[in-house]
Short mmCIF file of C-alpha atoms in Angstrom, two decimals:
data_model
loop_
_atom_site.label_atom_id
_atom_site.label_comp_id
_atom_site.label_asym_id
_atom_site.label_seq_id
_atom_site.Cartn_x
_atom_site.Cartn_y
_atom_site.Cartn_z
CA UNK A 1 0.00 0.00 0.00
CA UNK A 2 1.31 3.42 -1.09
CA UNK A 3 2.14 5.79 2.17
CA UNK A 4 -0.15 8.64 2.26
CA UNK A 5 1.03 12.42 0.75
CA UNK A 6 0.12 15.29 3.40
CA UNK A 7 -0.32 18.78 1.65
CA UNK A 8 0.83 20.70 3.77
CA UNK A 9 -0.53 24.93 4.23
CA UNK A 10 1.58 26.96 6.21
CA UNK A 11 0.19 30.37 7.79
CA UNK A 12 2.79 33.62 7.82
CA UNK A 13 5.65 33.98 5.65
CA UNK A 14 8.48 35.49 7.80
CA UNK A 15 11.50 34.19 9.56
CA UNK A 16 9.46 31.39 11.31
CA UNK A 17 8.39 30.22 8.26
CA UNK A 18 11.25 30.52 5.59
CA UNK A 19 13.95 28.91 7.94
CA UNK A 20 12.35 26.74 11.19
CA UNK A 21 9.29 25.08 8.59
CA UNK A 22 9.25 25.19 5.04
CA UNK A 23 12.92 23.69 4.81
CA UNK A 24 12.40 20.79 6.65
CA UNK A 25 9.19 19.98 5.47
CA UNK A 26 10.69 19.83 1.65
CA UNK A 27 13.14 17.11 3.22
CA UNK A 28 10.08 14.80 4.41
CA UNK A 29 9.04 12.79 1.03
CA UNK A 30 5.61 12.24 2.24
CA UNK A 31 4.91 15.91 3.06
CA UNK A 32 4.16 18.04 0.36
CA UNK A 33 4.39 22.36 0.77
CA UNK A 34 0.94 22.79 -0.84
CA UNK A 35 -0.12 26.42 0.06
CA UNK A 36 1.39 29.29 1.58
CA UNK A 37 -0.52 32.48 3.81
CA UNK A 38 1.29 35.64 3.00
CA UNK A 39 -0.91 38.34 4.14
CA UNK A 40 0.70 41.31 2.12
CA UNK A 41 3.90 40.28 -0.08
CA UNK A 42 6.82 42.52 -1.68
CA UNK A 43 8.94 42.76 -4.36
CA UNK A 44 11.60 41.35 -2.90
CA UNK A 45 9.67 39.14 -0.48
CA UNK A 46 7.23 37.28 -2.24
CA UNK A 47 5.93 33.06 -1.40
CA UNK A 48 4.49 32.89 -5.44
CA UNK A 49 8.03 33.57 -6.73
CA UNK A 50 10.24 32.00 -4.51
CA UNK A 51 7.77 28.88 -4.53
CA UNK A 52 6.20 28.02 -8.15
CA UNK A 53 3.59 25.98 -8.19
CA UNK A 54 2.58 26.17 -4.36
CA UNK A 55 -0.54 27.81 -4.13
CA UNK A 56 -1.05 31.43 -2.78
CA UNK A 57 -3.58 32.78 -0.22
CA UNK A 58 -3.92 36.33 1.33
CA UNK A 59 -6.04 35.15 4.96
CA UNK A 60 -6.43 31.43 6.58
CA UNK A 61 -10.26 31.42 6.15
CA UNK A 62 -9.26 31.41 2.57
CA UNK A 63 -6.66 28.67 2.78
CA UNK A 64 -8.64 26.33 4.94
CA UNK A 65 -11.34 26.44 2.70
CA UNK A 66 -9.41 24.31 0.32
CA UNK A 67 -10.02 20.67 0.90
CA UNK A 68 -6.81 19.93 -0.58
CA UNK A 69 -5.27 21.14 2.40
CA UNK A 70 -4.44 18.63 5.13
CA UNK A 71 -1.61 19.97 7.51
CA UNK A 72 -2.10 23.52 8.51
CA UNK A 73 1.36 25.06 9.92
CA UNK A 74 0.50 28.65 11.74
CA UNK A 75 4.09 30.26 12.36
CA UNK A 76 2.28 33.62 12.91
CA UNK A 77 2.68 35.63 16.43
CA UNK A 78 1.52 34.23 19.63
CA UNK A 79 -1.43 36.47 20.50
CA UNK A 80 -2.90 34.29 16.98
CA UNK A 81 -2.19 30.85 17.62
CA UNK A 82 -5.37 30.17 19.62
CA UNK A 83 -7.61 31.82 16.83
CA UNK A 84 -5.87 30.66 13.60
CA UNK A 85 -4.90 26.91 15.34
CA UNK A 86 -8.91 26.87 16.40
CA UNK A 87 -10.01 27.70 12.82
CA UNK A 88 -7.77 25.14 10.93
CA UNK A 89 -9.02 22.19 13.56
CA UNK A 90 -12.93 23.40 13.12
CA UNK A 91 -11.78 23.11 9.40
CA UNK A 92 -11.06 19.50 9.37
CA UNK A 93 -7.22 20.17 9.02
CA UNK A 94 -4.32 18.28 11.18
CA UNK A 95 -2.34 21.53 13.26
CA UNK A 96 1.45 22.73 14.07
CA UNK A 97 1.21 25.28 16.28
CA UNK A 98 4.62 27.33 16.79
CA UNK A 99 6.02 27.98 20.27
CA UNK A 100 4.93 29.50 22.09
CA UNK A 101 1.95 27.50 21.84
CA UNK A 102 -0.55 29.81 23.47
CA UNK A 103 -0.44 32.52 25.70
CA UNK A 104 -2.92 31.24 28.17
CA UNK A 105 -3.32 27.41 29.91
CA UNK A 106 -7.25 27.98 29.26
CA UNK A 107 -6.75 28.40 25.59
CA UNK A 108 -4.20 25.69 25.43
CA UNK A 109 -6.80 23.53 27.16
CA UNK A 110 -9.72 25.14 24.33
CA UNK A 111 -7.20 23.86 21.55
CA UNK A 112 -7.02 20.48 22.95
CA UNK A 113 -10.59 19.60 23.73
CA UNK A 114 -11.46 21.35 19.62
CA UNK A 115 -8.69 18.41 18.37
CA UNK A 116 -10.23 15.95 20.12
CA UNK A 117 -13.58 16.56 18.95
CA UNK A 118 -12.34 16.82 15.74
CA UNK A 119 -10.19 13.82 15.58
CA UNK A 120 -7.54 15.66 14.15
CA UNK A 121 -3.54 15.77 15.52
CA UNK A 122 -2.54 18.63 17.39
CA UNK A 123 1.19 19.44 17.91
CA UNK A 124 3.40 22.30 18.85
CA UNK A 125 6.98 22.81 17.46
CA UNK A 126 9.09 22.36 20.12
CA UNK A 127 12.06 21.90 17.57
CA UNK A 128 14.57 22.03 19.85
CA UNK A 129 14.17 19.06 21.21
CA UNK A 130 16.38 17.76 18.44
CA UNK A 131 18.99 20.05 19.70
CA UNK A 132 22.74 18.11 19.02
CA UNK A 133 23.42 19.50 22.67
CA UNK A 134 20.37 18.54 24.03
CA UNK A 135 20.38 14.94 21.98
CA UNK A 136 23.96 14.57 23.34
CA UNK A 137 22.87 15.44 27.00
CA UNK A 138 19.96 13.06 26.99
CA UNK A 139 21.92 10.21 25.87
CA UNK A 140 24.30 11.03 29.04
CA UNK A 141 21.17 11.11 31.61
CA UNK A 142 19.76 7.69 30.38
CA UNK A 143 22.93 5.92 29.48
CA UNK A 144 23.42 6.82 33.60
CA UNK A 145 26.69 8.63 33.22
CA UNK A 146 25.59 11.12 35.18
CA UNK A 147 24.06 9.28 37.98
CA UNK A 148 21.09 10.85 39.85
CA UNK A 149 20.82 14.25 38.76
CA UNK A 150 21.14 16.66 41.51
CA UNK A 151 21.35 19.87 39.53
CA UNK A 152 20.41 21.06 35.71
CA UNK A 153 21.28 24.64 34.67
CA UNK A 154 19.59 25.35 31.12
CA UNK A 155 21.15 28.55 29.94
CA UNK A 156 19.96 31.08 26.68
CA UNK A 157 22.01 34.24 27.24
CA UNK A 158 23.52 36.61 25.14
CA UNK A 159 24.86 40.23 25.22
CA UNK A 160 22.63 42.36 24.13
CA UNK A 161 22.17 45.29 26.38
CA UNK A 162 20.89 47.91 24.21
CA UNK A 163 16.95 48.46 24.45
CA UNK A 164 16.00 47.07 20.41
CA UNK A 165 14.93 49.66 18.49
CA UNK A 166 10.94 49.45 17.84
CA UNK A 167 10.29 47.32 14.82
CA UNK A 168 6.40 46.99 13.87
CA UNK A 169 6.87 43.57 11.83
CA UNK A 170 8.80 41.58 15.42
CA UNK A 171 6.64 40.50 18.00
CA UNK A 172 9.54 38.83 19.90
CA UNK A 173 10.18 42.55 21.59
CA UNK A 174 6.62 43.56 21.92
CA UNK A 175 4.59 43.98 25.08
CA UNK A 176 1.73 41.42 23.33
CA UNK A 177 0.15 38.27 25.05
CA UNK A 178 2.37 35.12 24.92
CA UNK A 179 5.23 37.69 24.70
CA UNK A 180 8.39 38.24 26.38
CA UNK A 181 11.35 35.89 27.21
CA UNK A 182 9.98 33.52 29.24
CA UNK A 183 7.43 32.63 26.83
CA UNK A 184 9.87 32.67 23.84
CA UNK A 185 13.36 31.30 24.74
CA UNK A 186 12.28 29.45 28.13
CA UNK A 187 9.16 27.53 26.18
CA UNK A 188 12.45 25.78 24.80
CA UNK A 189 14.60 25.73 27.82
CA UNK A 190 11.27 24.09 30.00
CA UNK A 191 10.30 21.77 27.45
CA UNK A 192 13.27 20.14 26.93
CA UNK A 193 13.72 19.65 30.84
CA UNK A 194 10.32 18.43 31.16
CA UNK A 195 10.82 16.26 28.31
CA UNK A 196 13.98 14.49 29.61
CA UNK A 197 13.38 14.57 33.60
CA UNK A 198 9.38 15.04 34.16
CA UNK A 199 6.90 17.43 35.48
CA UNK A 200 8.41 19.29 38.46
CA UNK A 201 7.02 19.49 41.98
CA UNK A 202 7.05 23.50 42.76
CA UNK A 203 8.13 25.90 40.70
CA UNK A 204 9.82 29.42 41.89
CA UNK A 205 10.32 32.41 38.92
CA UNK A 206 12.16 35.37 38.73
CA UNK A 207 11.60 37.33 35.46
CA UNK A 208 11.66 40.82 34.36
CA UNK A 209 13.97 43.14 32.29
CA UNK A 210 18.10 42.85 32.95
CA UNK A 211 18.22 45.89 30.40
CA UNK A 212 16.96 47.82 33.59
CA UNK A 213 13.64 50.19 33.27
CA UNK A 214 12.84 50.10 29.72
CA UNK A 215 9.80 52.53 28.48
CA UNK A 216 7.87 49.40 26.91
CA UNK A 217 8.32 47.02 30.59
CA UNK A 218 8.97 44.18 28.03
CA UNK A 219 10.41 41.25 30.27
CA UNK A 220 13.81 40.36 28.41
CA UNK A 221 15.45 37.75 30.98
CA UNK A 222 14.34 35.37 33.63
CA UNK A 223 15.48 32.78 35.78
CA UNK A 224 12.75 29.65 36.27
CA UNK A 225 13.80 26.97 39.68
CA UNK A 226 11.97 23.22 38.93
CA UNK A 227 12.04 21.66 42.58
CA UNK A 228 11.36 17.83 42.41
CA UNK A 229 10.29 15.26 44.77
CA UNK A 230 13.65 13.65 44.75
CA UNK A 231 15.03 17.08 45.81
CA UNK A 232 16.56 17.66 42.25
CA UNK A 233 16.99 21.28 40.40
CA UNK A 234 16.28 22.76 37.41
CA UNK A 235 17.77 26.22 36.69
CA UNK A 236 16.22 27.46 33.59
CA UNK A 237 17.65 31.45 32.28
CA UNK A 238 17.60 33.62 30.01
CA UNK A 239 19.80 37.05 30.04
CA UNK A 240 20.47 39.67 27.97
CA UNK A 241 22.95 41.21 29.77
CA UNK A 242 26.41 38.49 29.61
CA UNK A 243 29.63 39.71 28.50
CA UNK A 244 30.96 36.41 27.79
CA UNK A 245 33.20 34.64 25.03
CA UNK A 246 31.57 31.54 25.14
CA UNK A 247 27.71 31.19 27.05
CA UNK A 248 27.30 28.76 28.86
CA UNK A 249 24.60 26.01 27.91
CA UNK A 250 24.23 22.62 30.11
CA UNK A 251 26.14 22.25 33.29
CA UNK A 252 24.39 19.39 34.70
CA UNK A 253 25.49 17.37 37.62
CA UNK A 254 24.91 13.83 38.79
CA UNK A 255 26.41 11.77 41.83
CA UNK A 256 28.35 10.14 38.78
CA UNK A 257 29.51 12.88 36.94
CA UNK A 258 29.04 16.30 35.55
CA UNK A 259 28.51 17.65 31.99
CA UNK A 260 29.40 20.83 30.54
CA UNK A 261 28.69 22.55 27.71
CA UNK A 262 29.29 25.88 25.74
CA UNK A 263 27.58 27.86 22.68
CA UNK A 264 23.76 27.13 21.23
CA UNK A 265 23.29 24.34 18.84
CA UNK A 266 24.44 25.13 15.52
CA UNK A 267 21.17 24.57 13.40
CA UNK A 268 19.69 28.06 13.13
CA UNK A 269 22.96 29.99 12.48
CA UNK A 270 23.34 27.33 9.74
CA UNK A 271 20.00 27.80 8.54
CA UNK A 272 20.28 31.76 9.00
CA UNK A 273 23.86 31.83 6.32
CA UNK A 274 21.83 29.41 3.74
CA UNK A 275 22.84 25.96 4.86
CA UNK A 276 20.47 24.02 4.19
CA UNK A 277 19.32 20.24 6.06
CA UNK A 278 20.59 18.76 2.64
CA UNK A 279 24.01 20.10 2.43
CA UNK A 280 26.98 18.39 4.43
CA UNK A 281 27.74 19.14 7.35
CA UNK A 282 24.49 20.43 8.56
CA UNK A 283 23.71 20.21 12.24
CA UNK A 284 27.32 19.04 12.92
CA UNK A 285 29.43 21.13 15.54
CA UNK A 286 33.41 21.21 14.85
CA UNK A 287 35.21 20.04 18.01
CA UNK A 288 36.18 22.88 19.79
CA UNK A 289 32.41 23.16 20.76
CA UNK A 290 32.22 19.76 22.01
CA UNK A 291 31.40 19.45 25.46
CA UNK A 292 33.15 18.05 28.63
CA UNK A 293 32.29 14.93 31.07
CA UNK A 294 33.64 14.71 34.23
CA UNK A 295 33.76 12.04 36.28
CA UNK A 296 35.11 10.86 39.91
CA UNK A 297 37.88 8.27 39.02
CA UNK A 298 39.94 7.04 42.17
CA UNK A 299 38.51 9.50 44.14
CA UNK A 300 39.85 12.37 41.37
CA UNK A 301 37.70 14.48 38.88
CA UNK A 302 39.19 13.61 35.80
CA UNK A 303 37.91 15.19 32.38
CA UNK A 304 36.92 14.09 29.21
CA UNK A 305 36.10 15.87 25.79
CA UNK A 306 32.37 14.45 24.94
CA UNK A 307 31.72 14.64 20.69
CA UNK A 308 28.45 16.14 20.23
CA UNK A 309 26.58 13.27 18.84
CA UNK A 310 25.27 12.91 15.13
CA UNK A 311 22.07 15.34 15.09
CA UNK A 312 19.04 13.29 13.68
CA UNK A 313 17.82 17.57 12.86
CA UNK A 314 14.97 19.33 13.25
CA UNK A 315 14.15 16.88 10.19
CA UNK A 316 13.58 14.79 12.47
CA UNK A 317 10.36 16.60 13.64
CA UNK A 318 8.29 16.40 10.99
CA UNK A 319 9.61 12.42 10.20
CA UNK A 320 7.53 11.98 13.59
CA UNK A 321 4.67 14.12 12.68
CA UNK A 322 4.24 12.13 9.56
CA UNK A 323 4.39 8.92 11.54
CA UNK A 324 1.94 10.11 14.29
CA UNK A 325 -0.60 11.14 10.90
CA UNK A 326 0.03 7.59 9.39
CA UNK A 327 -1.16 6.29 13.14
CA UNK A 328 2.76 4.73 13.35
CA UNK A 329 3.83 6.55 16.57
CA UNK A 330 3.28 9.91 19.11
CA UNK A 331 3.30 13.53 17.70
CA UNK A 332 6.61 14.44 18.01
CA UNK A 333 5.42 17.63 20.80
CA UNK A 334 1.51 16.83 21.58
CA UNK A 335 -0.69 20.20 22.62
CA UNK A 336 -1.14 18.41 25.73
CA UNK A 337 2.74 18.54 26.37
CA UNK A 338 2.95 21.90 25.49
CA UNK A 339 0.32 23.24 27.80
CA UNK A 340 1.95 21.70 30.86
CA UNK A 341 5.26 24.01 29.47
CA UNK A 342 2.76 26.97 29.75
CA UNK A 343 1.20 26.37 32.99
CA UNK A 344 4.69 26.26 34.50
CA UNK A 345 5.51 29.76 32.24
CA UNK A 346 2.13 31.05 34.36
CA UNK A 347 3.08 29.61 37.67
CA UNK A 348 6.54 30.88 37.31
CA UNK A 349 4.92 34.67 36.38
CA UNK A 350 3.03 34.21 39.55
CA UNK A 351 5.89 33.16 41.43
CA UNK A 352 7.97 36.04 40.58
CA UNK A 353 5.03 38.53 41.26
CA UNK A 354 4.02 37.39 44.49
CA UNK A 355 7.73 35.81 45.77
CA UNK A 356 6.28 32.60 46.75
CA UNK A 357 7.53 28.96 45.41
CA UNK A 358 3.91 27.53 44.30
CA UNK A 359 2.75 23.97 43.65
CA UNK A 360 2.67 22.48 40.38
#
């Protein structure tokens, strides 16, 4: 029996789109990029011409219309996933909502309940769970190299301590809901701990602006605690203020051993200078971005250089999404995953607010 082709309709055509979505989605044979959303194109920016033969829409009512149509991608801002994700599953049409999923654990909830009734497969794209770095770490955790983890720092700083300048067409520095750091860089950093250690027991946040007083109060940095049962941490942050050479990423340590690494996974900068998931060498770090293991030998620390570990890609993403559709396997990152990632991004908003540690 011939495997099933999935046209595929993806809503927005900006950053979100051209480099997380519609290049991975072209490497997946039984995925097809079938329509495109693009609300107001350019001369220089336009889906038609730098897509022939994919079909063109100017709104989602439009493109949901089309029966044709059986994956809808929204890669629009968060304050629309909840509107645009609920008309596509009313529509009949299979959803990928981009992170953050929604702004709200009631909407996320809304979404889930609309699938459901709809029989139709909800997931979020938590990409970065196909992270080399993250990949790599995992393998260390349940290979037990580590032992029991006692303490997991998740870091996504940079340097950038001038207030952005205001930019109509970026959400990502807006005052909007399902704004802000937390919501955009820690929806990664708290989905991949989730995903590899569980649901915490309290949570205690501490988020606002490391720029200082800014006139828009957008909330640039934040630092998230997961306390667990077995008396395990989770340090989750996000700056923009760190003068550093190299950031830090994972330093997580075991009773076995400790891991530690440096720099972001190399997939978006890749994707960012034209590198695409078909070209050699994509998703591959060179050495000197490898990270370290140590572990007590003879009562000693002794060191080791760990290779960062052949990235299966974000690729890899919509290989599971296509399995999940075919009824082969689990969405790659359910709606149901990804509102547990928000109620801890609400908890830890109430947390910092109030200065209490509160019960997941």
């Amino acid at each position: 029996m011939a495997s099933k082709t999935y046209n595929v309709g993806v809503v927005g055509y900006g950053f979100s789109a051209k480099i997380f979505h519609i290049p991975f989605v072209k490497e997946v044979p039984d995925l097809k990029l079938y329509a495109i959303v693009q609300r107001t194109p350019k001369q220089d920016d336009d889906a038609e011409k730098d897509h022939p033969g994919v079909k063109s829409f100017r709104t989602a009512e439009e493109m949901v219309q089309d029966p044709a149509v059986d994956v809808v991608i929204i890669t629009t801002a968060p304050d629309s996933h909840f509107a645009l994700s609920k008309l596509a599953l009313e529509a009949g049409k299979h959803v990928v909502c981009e992170k953050p999923f929604t702004p709200t654990t009631q909407e996320a909830d809304d979404l889930i309940t609309i699938s459901k009734k709809n029989n139709k497969q909800l997931a979020v794209f938590q990409n970065r769970r196909w992270d080399a770095d993250f990949v790599t770490l995992s393998k260390l955790v349940k290979n037990g190299s580590l032992g029991r983890i006692s303490e997991y720092e998740t870091h996504f700083d940079r340097h950038r301590p001038e207030v952005p300048a205001a930019d109509s067409h970026k959400w990502k520095n807006k005052v909007i809901p399902g704004g802000s750091a937390i919501y955009d860089l820690g929806t990664h950093l708290l989905d991949q701990a989730v995903h590899l250690l569980g649901l915490p027991k309290r949570v205690t946040g501490f988020i606002g602006s490391a720029r200082g007083v800014t006139s828009s109060s957008y909330e640039d940095s934040f630092t998230v605690l997961l306390h667990y049962a077995d008396g395990s941490m989770v340090t989750a942050k996000a700056t923009v203020v760190s003068p550093e050479d190299e950031q830090l990423r994972f330093w997580v340590r075991g009773d076995k051993g400790s891991f530690k690494k440096y720099h972001l996974d190399i997939q978006e900068d890749q994707l960012k200078a034209g590198i695409m998931p078909q070209d050699k060498g994509y998703g591959r770090e060179p050495s000197e971005r490898y990270g370290t293991l140590t572990t007590i030998q003879n009562g000693k620390p002794v060191k080791e250089v760990v290779p960062t570990v052949e990235p299966p890609t974000y690729t890899e993403y919509y290989r599971k999404l296509v399995r999940a559709l075919n009824g082969e396997g689990e969405l790659p990152a359910s709606g149901v995953e990804a509102r547990e990632v928000i109620r801890l991004i609400e908890l830890a908003r109430e947390s910092s607010r109030t200065g209490r540690t509160l019960d997941v």
